[in-house]
Amino acid sequence: GAVVSQHPSWVICKSGTSVKIECRSLDFQATTMFWYRQFPKQSLMLMATSNEGSKATYEQGVEKDKFLINHASLTLSTLTVTSAHPEDSSFYICSAPKEGFANTEAFFGQGTRLTVV
Amino acid sequence: DAKTTQPPSMDCAEGRAANLPCNHSTISGNEYVYWYRQIHSQGPQYIIHGLKNNETNEMASLIITEDRKSSTLILPHATLRDTAVYYCIVRVAVGATGNKLTFGGGTRVLVKP
């Protein structure tokens, strides 16, 4: 199947610093990618929709100035957590839809575990 | 996307079939039933999907009731590696926005030796 890769797999950063997470579709192009966040023992929550060549669309309650999304190419979207705080510690997951003839399938990255200390 | 209801957890014995139910009574005519699973600390993995007919692939079988208001995912011979959270999601099948997924609580499946 199609592959979506996230980097890094895990990161520890100091409070107040910024962290960039990359999401790449390795063998297909994706004009749209999605970013999710998952806290321990909870389900995935959609944060935003990343659109190639235009601004991201954020879900209600997600601060766009804190979670900067850049979809620079058809295979790369980045999520930057700015001025990170301990409450931003979470598992961040991206997905990229691969459009087919009959249906469009979402492929997920392996996730990035962010710990803010 | 239509809301789904799943039991929060279930145990099953290794080597036995695991039957995971899902209710989706408000499903629309153009929405498919999709199943994903998430093994601990990994991204979700697609399992199977269907519209109204039963479906089978190398991972599982999907049984959808005639009224489409509920479905059952069947893992025919559960292994320890099938321990995961299983999510039932109803969504449209085509278009990138169809993959803007709303995850419910899922069912936490523990396969025991």
PDB file of C-alpha atoms in Angstrom:
ATOM      1  CA  GLY A   1       0.000   0.000   0.000  1.00  0.00           C
ATOM      2  CA  ALA A   2       0.865   3.637  -0.148  1.00  0.00           C
ATOM      3  CA  VAL A   3       3.306   4.973   2.396  1.00  0.00           C
ATOM      4  CA  VAL A   4       3.091   8.088   4.493  1.00  0.00           C
ATOM      5  CA  SER A   5       6.108   8.916   6.572  1.00  0.00           C
ATOM      6  CA  GLN A   6       6.387  11.241   9.549  1.00  0.00           C
ATOM      7  CA  HIS A   7       9.540  12.675  10.983  1.00  0.00           C
ATOM      8  CA  PRO A   8      10.598  12.657  13.717  1.00  0.00           C
ATOM      9  CA  SER A   9       8.989   9.670  15.406  1.00  0.00           C
ATOM     10  CA  TRP A  10       9.500  11.278  18.760  1.00  0.00           C
ATOM     11  CA  VAL A  11      10.863  14.555  20.062  1.00  0.00           C
ATOM     12  CA  ILE A  12      11.509  16.112  23.441  1.00  0.00           C
ATOM     13  CA  CYS A  13      11.722  19.862  23.605  1.00  0.00           C
ATOM     14  CA  LYS A  14      11.948  22.564  26.217  1.00  0.00           C
ATOM     15  CA  SER A  15       8.959  24.677  27.078  1.00  0.00           C
ATOM     16  CA  GLY A  16       8.823  27.815  24.943  1.00  0.00           C
ATOM     17  CA  THR A  17      10.618  26.371  21.945  1.00  0.00           C
ATOM     18  CA  SER A  18       9.120  25.414  18.586  1.00  0.00           C
ATOM     19  CA  VAL A  19       9.006  21.982  17.039  1.00  0.00           C
ATOM     20  CA  LYS A  20       8.477  21.063  13.395  1.00  0.00           C
ATOM     21  CA  ILE A  21       6.912  17.758  12.353  1.00  0.00           C
ATOM     22  CA  GLU A  22       7.067  16.598   8.738  1.00  0.00           C
ATOM     23  CA  CYS A  23       4.565  14.433   6.914  1.00  0.00           C
ATOM     24  CA  ARG A  24       5.517  13.014   3.530  1.00  0.00           C
ATOM     25  CA  SER A  25       3.611  10.936   1.035  1.00  0.00           C
ATOM     26  CA  LEU A  26       6.346   8.750  -0.383  1.00  0.00           C
ATOM     27  CA  ASP A  27       4.825   7.246  -3.493  1.00  0.00           C
ATOM     28  CA  PHE A  28       1.864   9.432  -4.361  1.00  0.00           C
ATOM     29  CA  GLN A  29       0.887  13.056  -4.464  1.00  0.00           C
ATOM     30  CA  ALA A  30      -1.505  14.523  -1.940  1.00  0.00           C
ATOM     31  CA  THR A  31      -3.052  17.945  -2.383  1.00  0.00           C
ATOM     32  CA  THR A  32      -4.751  17.480   0.965  1.00  0.00           C
ATOM     33  CA  MET A  33      -3.345  16.120   4.194  1.00  0.00           C
ATOM     34  CA  PHE A  34      -4.866  15.936   7.637  1.00  0.00           C
ATOM     35  CA  TRP A  35      -3.306  16.473  11.061  1.00  0.00           C
ATOM     36  CA  TYR A  36      -4.640  14.736  14.157  1.00  0.00           C
ATOM     37  CA  ARG A  37      -3.713  14.872  17.810  1.00  0.00           C
ATOM     38  CA  GLN A  38      -4.163  12.084  20.307  1.00  0.00           C
ATOM     39  CA  PHE A  39      -3.830  12.390  24.063  1.00  0.00           C
ATOM     40  CA  PRO A  40      -3.176   9.281  26.177  1.00  0.00           C
ATOM     41  CA  LYS A  41      -6.109   6.881  26.356  1.00  0.00           C
ATOM     42  CA  GLN A  42      -8.138   9.091  24.033  1.00  0.00           C
ATOM     43  CA  SER A  43      -9.163   8.893  20.407  1.00  0.00           C
ATOM     44  CA  LEU A  44      -7.714  10.844  17.509  1.00  0.00           C
ATOM     45  CA  MET A  45      -8.966  14.388  17.163  1.00  0.00           C
ATOM     46  CA  LEU A  46      -8.721  16.199  13.854  1.00  0.00           C
ATOM     47  CA  MET A  47      -6.762  19.429  14.203  1.00  0.00           C
ATOM     48  CA  ALA A  48      -6.597  20.795  10.690  1.00  0.00           C
ATOM     49  CA  THR A  49      -6.716  20.149   6.985  1.00  0.00           C
ATOM     50  CA  SER A  50      -3.563  21.000   5.105  1.00  0.00           C
ATOM     51  CA  ASN A  51      -4.072  22.222   1.553  1.00  0.00           C
ATOM     52  CA  GLU A  52      -1.276  22.416  -1.003  1.00  0.00           C
ATOM     53  CA  GLY A  53      -0.864  25.944  -2.236  1.00  0.00           C
ATOM     54  CA  SER A  54      -3.392  27.509   0.120  1.00  0.00           C
ATOM     55  CA  LYS A  55      -4.064  28.116   3.771  1.00  0.00           C
ATOM     56  CA  ALA A  56      -4.831  25.286   6.122  1.00  0.00           C
ATOM     57  CA  THR A  57      -8.310  24.874   7.539  1.00  0.00           C
ATOM     58  CA  TYR A  58      -8.410  24.510  11.310  1.00  0.00           C
ATOM     59  CA  GLU A  59     -10.999  22.743  13.420  1.00  0.00           C
ATOM     60  CA  GLN A  60     -12.856  24.678  16.045  1.00  0.00           C
ATOM     61  CA  GLY A  61     -10.760  25.289  19.125  1.00  0.00           C
ATOM     62  CA  VAL A  62      -7.403  24.751  17.425  1.00  0.00           C
ATOM     63  CA  GLU A  63      -5.193  27.855  17.484  1.00  0.00           C
ATOM     64  CA  LYS A  64      -3.871  28.522  13.998  1.00  0.00           C
ATOM     65  CA  ASP A  65      -1.117  30.790  15.272  1.00  0.00           C
ATOM     66  CA  LYS A  66       0.149  28.105  17.584  1.00  0.00           C
ATOM     67  CA  PHE A  67      -0.039  25.184  15.186  1.00  0.00           C
ATOM     68  CA  LEU A  68       1.433  26.448  11.935  1.00  0.00           C
ATOM     69  CA  ILE A  69       0.806  24.269   8.915  1.00  0.00           C
ATOM     70  CA  ASN A  70       2.644  24.570   5.626  1.00  0.00           C
ATOM     71  CA  HIS A  71       1.846  22.373   2.658  1.00  0.00           C
ATOM     72  CA  ALA A  72       4.816  23.323   0.526  1.00  0.00           C
ATOM     73  CA  SER A  73       4.597  20.623  -2.117  1.00  0.00           C
ATOM     74  CA  LEU A  74       2.373  17.798  -3.271  1.00  0.00           C
ATOM     75  CA  THR A  75       4.250  15.363  -1.063  1.00  0.00           C
ATOM     76  CA  LEU A  76       5.073  17.355   2.065  1.00  0.00           C
ATOM     77  CA  SER A  77       3.106  19.008   4.839  1.00  0.00           C
ATOM     78  CA  THR A  78       4.675  20.345   8.012  1.00  0.00           C
ATOM     79  CA  LEU A  79       3.155  21.100  11.400  1.00  0.00           C
ATOM     80  CA  THR A  80       5.063  23.499  13.626  1.00  0.00           C
ATOM     81  CA  VAL A  81       4.094  23.672  17.268  1.00  0.00           C
ATOM     82  CA  THR A  82       5.182  27.154  18.312  1.00  0.00           C
ATOM     83  CA  SER A  83       6.073  28.155  21.851  1.00  0.00           C
ATOM     84  CA  ALA A  84       5.372  24.642  23.024  1.00  0.00           C
ATOM     85  CA  HIS A  85       4.115  24.041  26.556  1.00  0.00           C
ATOM     86  CA  PRO A  86       3.752  20.815  28.531  1.00  0.00           C
ATOM     87  CA  GLU A  87       0.039  20.659  27.692  1.00  0.00           C
ATOM     88  CA  ASP A  88       1.016  20.356  24.015  1.00  0.00           C
ATOM     89  CA  SER A  89       2.638  17.020  24.774  1.00  0.00           C
ATOM     90  CA  SER A  90       0.729  14.542  22.660  1.00  0.00           C
ATOM     91  CA  PHE A  91       0.865  12.062  19.801  1.00  0.00           C
ATOM     92  CA  TYR A  92       0.559  13.884  16.485  1.00  0.00           C
ATOM     93  CA  ILE A  93      -0.522  11.902  13.425  1.00  0.00           C
ATOM     94  CA  CYS A  94      -0.907  12.916   9.815  1.00  0.00           C
ATOM     95  CA  SER A  95      -2.841  11.270   7.026  1.00  0.00           C
ATOM     96  CA  ALA A  96      -2.789  11.696   3.290  1.00  0.00           C
ATOM     97  CA  PRO A  97      -5.605  10.574   0.998  1.00  0.00           C
ATOM     98  CA  LYS A  98      -4.639   8.741  -2.152  1.00  0.00           C
ATOM     99  CA  GLU A  99      -7.315   9.207  -4.737  1.00  0.00           C
ATOM    100  CA  GLY A 100      -8.276   6.186  -6.746  1.00  0.00           C
ATOM    101  CA  PHE A 101     -10.825   5.460  -9.401  1.00  0.00           C
ATOM    102  CA  ALA A 102     -13.603   4.270  -7.161  1.00  0.00           C
ATOM    103  CA  ASN A 103     -12.587   5.549  -3.769  1.00  0.00           C
ATOM    104  CA  THR A 104     -10.084   7.644  -1.941  1.00  0.00           C
ATOM    105  CA  GLU A 105      -8.142   5.961   0.792  1.00  0.00           C
ATOM    106  CA  ALA A 106      -6.428   7.574   3.747  1.00  0.00           C
ATOM    107  CA  PHE A 107      -2.951   6.461   4.675  1.00  0.00           C
ATOM    108  CA  PHE A 108      -1.585   7.408   8.043  1.00  0.00           C
ATOM    109  CA  GLY A 109       1.894   8.237   9.162  1.00  0.00           C
ATOM    110  CA  GLN A 110       3.412   6.391  12.081  1.00  0.00           C
ATOM    111  CA  GLY A 111       2.886   9.353  14.370  1.00  0.00           C
ATOM    112  CA  THR A 112       5.158  11.722  16.284  1.00  0.00           C
ATOM    113  CA  ARG A 113       5.253  11.680  20.051  1.00  0.00           C
ATOM    114  CA  LEU A 114       5.975  15.149  21.380  1.00  0.00           C
ATOM    115  CA  THR A 115       7.044  15.650  24.957  1.00  0.00           C
ATOM    116  CA  VAL A 116       7.465  19.195  26.199  1.00  0.00           C
ATOM    117  CA  VAL A 117       9.470  19.538  29.391  1.00  0.00           C
TER     118      VAL A 117
ATOM    119  CA  ASP B   1     -20.112  11.775   9.050  1.00  0.00           C
ATOM    120  CA  ALA B   2     -22.666   9.586  10.789  1.00  0.00           C
ATOM    121  CA  LYS B   3     -22.014   8.736  14.401  1.00  0.00           C
ATOM    122  CA  THR B   4     -21.029   5.208  15.323  1.00  0.00           C
ATOM    123  CA  THR B   5     -21.348   3.307  18.578  1.00  0.00           C
ATOM    124  CA  GLN B   6     -18.944   0.559  19.618  1.00  0.00           C
ATOM    125  CA  PRO B   7     -18.367  -1.333  22.850  1.00  0.00           C
ATOM    126  CA  PRO B   8     -15.389   0.193  24.675  1.00  0.00           C
ATOM    127  CA  SER B   9     -13.506  -3.035  25.113  1.00  0.00           C
ATOM    128  CA  MET B  10     -13.530  -6.745  24.541  1.00  0.00           C
ATOM    129  CA  ASP B  11     -11.248  -9.701  25.136  1.00  0.00           C
ATOM    130  CA  CYS B  12     -10.832 -12.644  22.839  1.00  0.00           C
ATOM    131  CA  ALA B  13      -8.818 -15.830  22.852  1.00  0.00           C
ATOM    132  CA  GLU B  14      -5.892 -16.318  20.549  1.00  0.00           C
ATOM    133  CA  GLY B  15      -6.844 -18.472  17.572  1.00  0.00           C
ATOM    134  CA  ARG B  16     -10.542 -17.808  17.947  1.00  0.00           C
ATOM    135  CA  ALA B  17     -12.689 -15.514  15.854  1.00  0.00           C
ATOM    136  CA  ALA B  18     -13.218 -11.993  17.163  1.00  0.00           C
ATOM    137  CA  ASN B  19     -16.530 -10.340  16.309  1.00  0.00           C
ATOM    138  CA  LEU B  20     -16.553  -6.580  16.736  1.00  0.00           C
ATOM    139  CA  PRO B  21     -19.956  -4.887  16.517  1.00  0.00           C
ATOM    140  CA  CYS B  22     -20.709  -1.349  15.386  1.00  0.00           C
ATOM    141  CA  ASN B  23     -23.978   0.558  15.305  1.00  0.00           C
ATOM    142  CA  HIS B  24     -24.464   3.321  12.753  1.00  0.00           C
ATOM    143  CA  SER B  25     -28.203   3.871  12.659  1.00  0.00           C
ATOM    144  CA  THR B  26     -27.981   7.302  11.002  1.00  0.00           C
ATOM    145  CA  ILE B  27     -25.819   6.237   8.079  1.00  0.00           C
ATOM    146  CA  SER B  28     -26.628   7.962   4.791  1.00  0.00           C
ATOM    147  CA  GLY B  29     -27.083   6.264   1.450  1.00  0.00           C
ATOM    148  CA  ASN B  30     -23.732   7.450   0.115  1.00  0.00           C
ATOM    149  CA  GLU B  31     -21.717   6.576   3.212  1.00  0.00           C
ATOM    150  CA  TYR B  32     -19.542   3.516   3.482  1.00  0.00           C
ATOM    151  CA  VAL B  33     -18.584   1.622   6.610  1.00  0.00           C
ATOM    152  CA  TYR B  34     -14.829   1.693   7.177  1.00  0.00           C
ATOM    153  CA  TRP B  35     -12.793  -0.078   9.795  1.00  0.00           C
ATOM    154  CA  TYR B  36      -9.373   0.997  10.970  1.00  0.00           C
ATOM    155  CA  ARG B  37      -7.244  -0.214  13.816  1.00  0.00           C
ATOM    156  CA  GLN B  38      -4.535   1.424  15.854  1.00  0.00           C
ATOM    157  CA  ILE B  39      -1.867  -0.631  17.491  1.00  0.00           C
ATOM    158  CA  HIS B  40      -0.304   1.055  20.486  1.00  0.00           C
ATOM    159  CA  SER B  41       1.793   4.122  19.615  1.00  0.00           C
ATOM    160  CA  GLN B  42       1.307   3.733  15.877  1.00  0.00           C
ATOM    161  CA  GLY B  43      -0.820   5.480  13.268  1.00  0.00           C
ATOM    162  CA  PRO B  44      -4.175   3.943  12.304  1.00  0.00           C
ATOM    163  CA  GLN B  45      -4.207   1.175   9.737  1.00  0.00           C
ATOM    164  CA  TYR B  46      -6.955   0.551   7.226  1.00  0.00           C
ATOM    165  CA  ILE B  47      -8.639  -2.839   7.532  1.00  0.00           C
ATOM    166  CA  ILE B  48     -11.662  -3.056   5.287  1.00  0.00           C
ATOM    167  CA  HIS B  49     -14.671  -1.119   4.023  1.00  0.00           C
ATOM    168  CA  GLY B  50     -18.057  -1.816   2.482  1.00  0.00           C
ATOM    169  CA  LEU B  51     -21.284  -0.213   1.345  1.00  0.00           C
ATOM    170  CA  LYS B  52     -23.994  -2.863   1.685  1.00  0.00           C
ATOM    171  CA  ASN B  53     -22.543  -6.177   0.613  1.00  0.00           C
ATOM    172  CA  ASN B  54     -20.414  -8.295   2.882  1.00  0.00           C
ATOM    173  CA  GLU B  55     -16.715  -7.936   2.196  1.00  0.00           C
ATOM    174  CA  THR B  56     -13.677 -10.092   2.888  1.00  0.00           C
ATOM    175  CA  ASN B  57      -9.972  -9.501   2.499  1.00  0.00           C
ATOM    176  CA  GLU B  58      -6.804 -11.015   3.870  1.00  0.00           C
ATOM    177  CA  MET B  59      -7.235  -9.267   7.201  1.00  0.00           C
ATOM    178  CA  ALA B  60     -10.907  -9.534   8.035  1.00  0.00           C
ATOM    179  CA  SER B  61     -14.516  -9.898   6.988  1.00  0.00           C
ATOM    180  CA  LEU B  62     -17.172  -7.214   7.205  1.00  0.00           C
ATOM    181  CA  ILE B  63     -20.807  -8.115   7.649  1.00  0.00           C
ATOM    182  CA  ILE B  64     -23.309  -5.289   7.089  1.00  0.00           C
ATOM    183  CA  THR B  65     -26.944  -5.735   8.004  1.00  0.00           C
ATOM    184  CA  GLU B  66     -29.548  -5.379   5.291  1.00  0.00           C
ATOM    185  CA  ASP B  67     -30.814  -2.073   6.709  1.00  0.00           C
ATOM    186  CA  ARG B  68     -27.173  -0.886   6.989  1.00  0.00           C
ATOM    187  CA  LYS B  69     -27.731   0.314  10.527  1.00  0.00           C
ATOM    188  CA  SER B  70     -25.082  -1.938  11.987  1.00  0.00           C
ATOM    189  CA  SER B  71     -22.103  -4.013  11.006  1.00  0.00           C
ATOM    190  CA  THR B  72     -19.681  -6.554  12.421  1.00  0.00           C
ATOM    191  CA  LEU B  73     -15.973  -6.832  11.786  1.00  0.00           C
ATOM    192  CA  ILE B  74     -14.741 -10.396  12.021  1.00  0.00           C
ATOM    193  CA  LEU B  75     -11.120 -11.293  12.650  1.00  0.00           C
ATOM    194  CA  PRO B  76     -11.243 -14.988  11.748  1.00  0.00           C
ATOM    195  CA  HIS B  77      -8.288 -16.223  13.771  1.00  0.00           C
ATOM    196  CA  ALA B  78      -7.156 -13.616  16.241  1.00  0.00           C
ATOM    197  CA  THR B  79      -3.463 -13.430  17.066  1.00  0.00           C
ATOM    198  CA  LEU B  80      -1.663 -11.540  19.800  1.00  0.00           C
ATOM    199  CA  ARG B  81      -0.635  -8.986  17.162  1.00  0.00           C
ATOM    200  CA  ASP B  82      -4.294  -8.129  16.624  1.00  0.00           C
ATOM    201  CA  THR B  83      -4.393  -6.456  20.038  1.00  0.00           C
ATOM    202  CA  ALA B  84      -5.335  -2.875  19.156  1.00  0.00           C
ATOM    203  CA  VAL B  85      -8.087  -0.278  19.232  1.00  0.00           C
ATOM    204  CA  TYR B  86     -10.538  -0.863  16.387  1.00  0.00           C
ATOM    205  CA  TYR B  87     -12.441   2.066  14.959  1.00  0.00           C
ATOM    206  CA  CYS B  88     -15.638   1.859  12.949  1.00  0.00           C
ATOM    207  CA  ILE B  89     -16.186   4.974  10.846  1.00  0.00           C
ATOM    208  CA  VAL B  90     -18.854   5.831   8.312  1.00  0.00           C
ATOM    209  CA  ARG B  91     -17.809   8.193   5.554  1.00  0.00           C
ATOM    210  CA  VAL B  92     -18.186   8.941   1.883  1.00  0.00           C
ATOM    211  CA  ALA B  93     -15.765   6.958  -0.214  1.00  0.00           C
ATOM    212  CA  VAL B  94     -14.703   9.422  -2.839  1.00  0.00           C
ATOM    213  CA  GLY B  95     -12.930  12.726  -2.672  1.00  0.00           C
ATOM    214  CA  ALA B  96     -10.134  13.872  -0.438  1.00  0.00           C
ATOM    215  CA  THR B  97     -12.540  15.380   2.073  1.00  0.00           C
ATOM    216  CA  GLY B  98     -14.047  11.950   2.582  1.00  0.00           C
ATOM    217  CA  ASN B  99     -10.883  11.178   4.461  1.00  0.00           C
ATOM    218  CA  LYS B 100     -11.489  13.923   7.021  1.00  0.00           C
ATOM    219  CA  LEU B 101     -12.226  11.271   9.583  1.00  0.00           C
ATOM    220  CA  THR B 102     -14.120  11.528  12.832  1.00  0.00           C
ATOM    221  CA  PHE B 103     -12.837   8.911  15.233  1.00  0.00           C
ATOM    222  CA  GLY B 104     -15.084   7.719  18.021  1.00  0.00           C
ATOM    223  CA  GLY B 105     -13.897   5.855  21.058  1.00  0.00           C
ATOM    224  CA  GLY B 106     -13.354   2.584  19.232  1.00  0.00           C
ATOM    225  CA  THR B 107     -13.185  -0.861  20.782  1.00  0.00           C
ATOM    226  CA  ARG B 108     -10.066  -1.824  22.657  1.00  0.00           C
ATOM    227  CA  VAL B 109      -9.461  -5.464  21.770  1.00  0.00           C
ATOM    228  CA  LEU B 110      -7.146  -7.558  23.898  1.00  0.00           C
ATOM    229  CA  VAL B 111      -6.205 -10.922  22.453  1.00  0.00           C
ATOM    230  CA  LYS B 112      -5.196 -13.302  25.212  1.00  0.00           C
ATOM    231  CA  PRO B 113      -3.073 -16.437  24.872  1.00  0.00           C
TER     232      PRO B 113
END
